[in-house]
PDB file of C-alpha atoms in Angstrom:
ATOM      1  CA  MET A   1     -17.812  17.760  15.707  1.00  0.00           C
ATOM      2  CA  ARG A   2     -15.595  16.045  13.122  1.00  0.00           C
ATOM      3  CA  GLU A   3     -12.157  16.920  11.830  1.00  0.00           C
ATOM      4  CA  LYS A   4      -9.549  15.310   9.613  1.00  0.00           C
ATOM      5  CA  ARG A   5      -6.600  13.747  11.408  1.00  0.00           C
ATOM      6  CA  PRO A   6      -3.683  11.599  10.201  1.00  0.00           C
ATOM      7  CA  ALA A   7      -4.336   7.858  10.473  1.00  0.00           C
ATOM      8  CA  LEU A   8      -2.209   4.823   9.685  1.00  0.00           C
ATOM      9  CA  VAL A   9      -4.018   2.466   7.303  1.00  0.00           C
ATOM     10  CA  ILE A  10      -2.588  -1.040   6.934  1.00  0.00           C
ATOM     11  CA  THR A  11      -3.835  -2.991   3.916  1.00  0.00           C
ATOM     12  CA  PHE A  12      -3.750  -6.718   3.239  1.00  0.00           C
ATOM     13  CA  PRO A  13      -3.614  -8.960   0.168  1.00  0.00           C
ATOM     14  CA  THR A  14      -6.505 -11.137   1.388  1.00  0.00           C
ATOM     15  CA  THR A  15      -9.454 -11.016   3.758  1.00  0.00           C
ATOM     16  CA  ALA A  16      -7.872 -13.894   5.702  1.00  0.00           C
ATOM     17  CA  ALA A  17      -4.780 -11.737   6.338  1.00  0.00           C
ATOM     18  CA  ALA A  18      -6.958  -8.823   7.514  1.00  0.00           C
ATOM     19  CA  MET A  19      -8.812 -11.126   9.893  1.00  0.00           C
ATOM     20  CA  GLY A  20      -5.495 -12.545  11.104  1.00  0.00           C
ATOM     21  CA  CYS A  21      -4.361  -9.009  11.921  1.00  0.00           C
ATOM     22  CA  GLU A  22      -7.567  -8.327  13.819  1.00  0.00           C
ATOM     23  CA  SER A  23      -7.259 -11.554  15.836  1.00  0.00           C
ATOM     24  CA  LEU A  24      -3.608 -10.902  16.651  1.00  0.00           C
ATOM     25  CA  CYS A  25      -4.223  -7.291  17.687  1.00  0.00           C
ATOM     26  CA  ILE A  26      -7.170  -8.192  19.912  1.00  0.00           C
ATOM     27  CA  GLU A  27      -5.257 -11.088  21.486  1.00  0.00           C
ATOM     28  CA  ARG A  28      -2.189  -8.940  22.225  1.00  0.00           C
ATOM     29  CA  GLY A  29      -4.032  -5.722  23.082  1.00  0.00           C
ATOM     30  CA  LEU A  30      -2.509  -3.840  20.159  1.00  0.00           C
ATOM     31  CA  PRO A  31      -3.964  -0.483  19.094  1.00  0.00           C
ATOM     32  CA  GLY A  32      -6.355   0.044  16.200  1.00  0.00           C
ATOM     33  CA  ARG A  33      -9.471  -1.366  14.603  1.00  0.00           C
ATOM     34  CA  THR A  34     -10.713  -2.947  11.393  1.00  0.00           C
ATOM     35  CA  ILE A  35     -12.225  -0.563   8.834  1.00  0.00           C
ATOM     36  CA  PRO A  36     -13.332  -0.734   5.189  1.00  0.00           C
ATOM     37  CA  VAL A  37     -10.444   0.267   2.909  1.00  0.00           C
ATOM     38  CA  PRO A  38     -10.668   4.022   2.249  1.00  0.00           C
ATOM     39  CA  GLY A  39     -11.051   5.094  -1.368  1.00  0.00           C
ATOM     40  CA  GLU A  40      -7.662   6.850  -1.309  1.00  0.00           C
ATOM     41  CA  VAL A  41      -5.865   3.526  -0.776  1.00  0.00           C
ATOM     42  CA  ALA A  42      -5.590   0.548  -3.136  1.00  0.00           C
ATOM     43  CA  ALA A  43      -5.779  -2.908  -1.582  1.00  0.00           C
ATOM     44  CA  GLY A  44      -6.200  -6.568  -2.462  1.00  0.00           C
ATOM     45  CA  CYS A  45      -9.136  -6.952  -0.105  1.00  0.00           C
ATOM     46  CA  GLY A  46     -11.829  -4.646   1.268  1.00  0.00           C
ATOM     47  CA  LEU A  47     -10.625  -4.535   4.883  1.00  0.00           C
ATOM     48  CA  ALA A  48      -7.839  -2.549   6.514  1.00  0.00           C
ATOM     49  CA  TRP A  49      -6.475  -1.870  10.007  1.00  0.00           C
ATOM     50  CA  LYS A  50      -6.601   1.735  11.227  1.00  0.00           C
ATOM     51  CA  ALA A  51      -4.318   3.020  13.991  1.00  0.00           C
ATOM     52  CA  GLN A  52      -2.353   6.097  15.000  1.00  0.00           C
ATOM     53  CA  PRO A  53       0.688   6.844  12.813  1.00  0.00           C
ATOM     54  CA  SER A  54       2.876   6.632  15.931  1.00  0.00           C
ATOM     55  CA  ASP A  55       1.938   2.931  16.242  1.00  0.00           C
ATOM     56  CA  GLU A  56       3.435   1.961  12.857  1.00  0.00           C
ATOM     57  CA  ASP A  57       6.725   0.494  14.107  1.00  0.00           C
ATOM     58  CA  LEU A  58       4.977  -1.545  16.810  1.00  0.00           C
ATOM     59  CA  LEU A  59       2.365  -2.930  14.402  1.00  0.00           C
ATOM     60  CA  ARG A  60       4.915  -3.602  11.646  1.00  0.00           C
ATOM     61  CA  GLY A  61       7.037  -5.626  14.044  1.00  0.00           C
ATOM     62  CA  GLU A  62       4.163  -7.591  15.584  1.00  0.00           C
ATOM     63  CA  LEU A  63       2.553  -8.437  12.232  1.00  0.00           C
ATOM     64  CA  ALA A  64       5.892  -9.486  10.706  1.00  0.00           C
ATOM     65  CA  ALA A  65       6.803 -11.633  13.729  1.00  0.00           C
ATOM     66  CA  ALA A  66       3.409 -13.361  13.552  1.00  0.00           C
ATOM     67  CA  GLY A  67       3.711 -13.937   9.787  1.00  0.00           C
ATOM     68  CA  VAL A  68       0.637 -11.847   8.897  1.00  0.00           C
ATOM     69  CA  PRO A  69       1.094 -10.705   5.277  1.00  0.00           C
ATOM     70  CA  THR A  70       0.565  -6.995   4.660  1.00  0.00           C
ATOM     71  CA  GLU A  71       0.224  -5.066   1.438  1.00  0.00           C
ATOM     72  CA  GLY A  72       0.962  -1.521   2.544  1.00  0.00           C
ATOM     73  CA  PHE A  73       1.293   0.983   5.377  1.00  0.00           C
ATOM     74  CA  THR A  74      -0.113   4.395   4.439  1.00  0.00           C
ATOM     75  CA  VAL A  75      -0.789   7.539   6.444  1.00  0.00           C
ATOM     76  CA  ILE A  76      -3.773   9.518   5.202  1.00  0.00           C
ATOM     77  CA  ASP A  77      -6.047  12.199   6.666  1.00  0.00           C
ATOM     78  CA  MET A  78      -9.340  10.662   7.792  1.00  0.00           C
ATOM     79  CA  TRP A  79     -12.436  12.152   9.381  1.00  0.00           C
ATOM     80  CA  GLU A  80     -12.775  11.494  13.119  1.00  0.00           C
ATOM     81  CA  VAL A  81     -15.303  12.497  15.728  1.00  0.00           C
ATOM     82  CA  VAL A  82     -13.700  14.982  18.119  1.00  0.00           C
ATOM     83  CA  ARG A  83     -15.048  15.141  21.638  1.00  0.00           C
TER      84      ARG A  83
END
């Protein structure tokens, strides 16, 4: 079954920045995953990072400290598989 749930979508100005986010998050065990940018969000590149809205402060701080440029932090309802 699927239902819409709030998700934090972080967008980036370049693909290199999106890949930098992914590398940093994997290396540090930070929550989330890379996704294609949803149609509801405008972005400079086609990749985004999806996480729980409650993780925004953590991710904002880690990305800023590492110098990973971001374009926006948006919470939107996205379809998820519910188990």
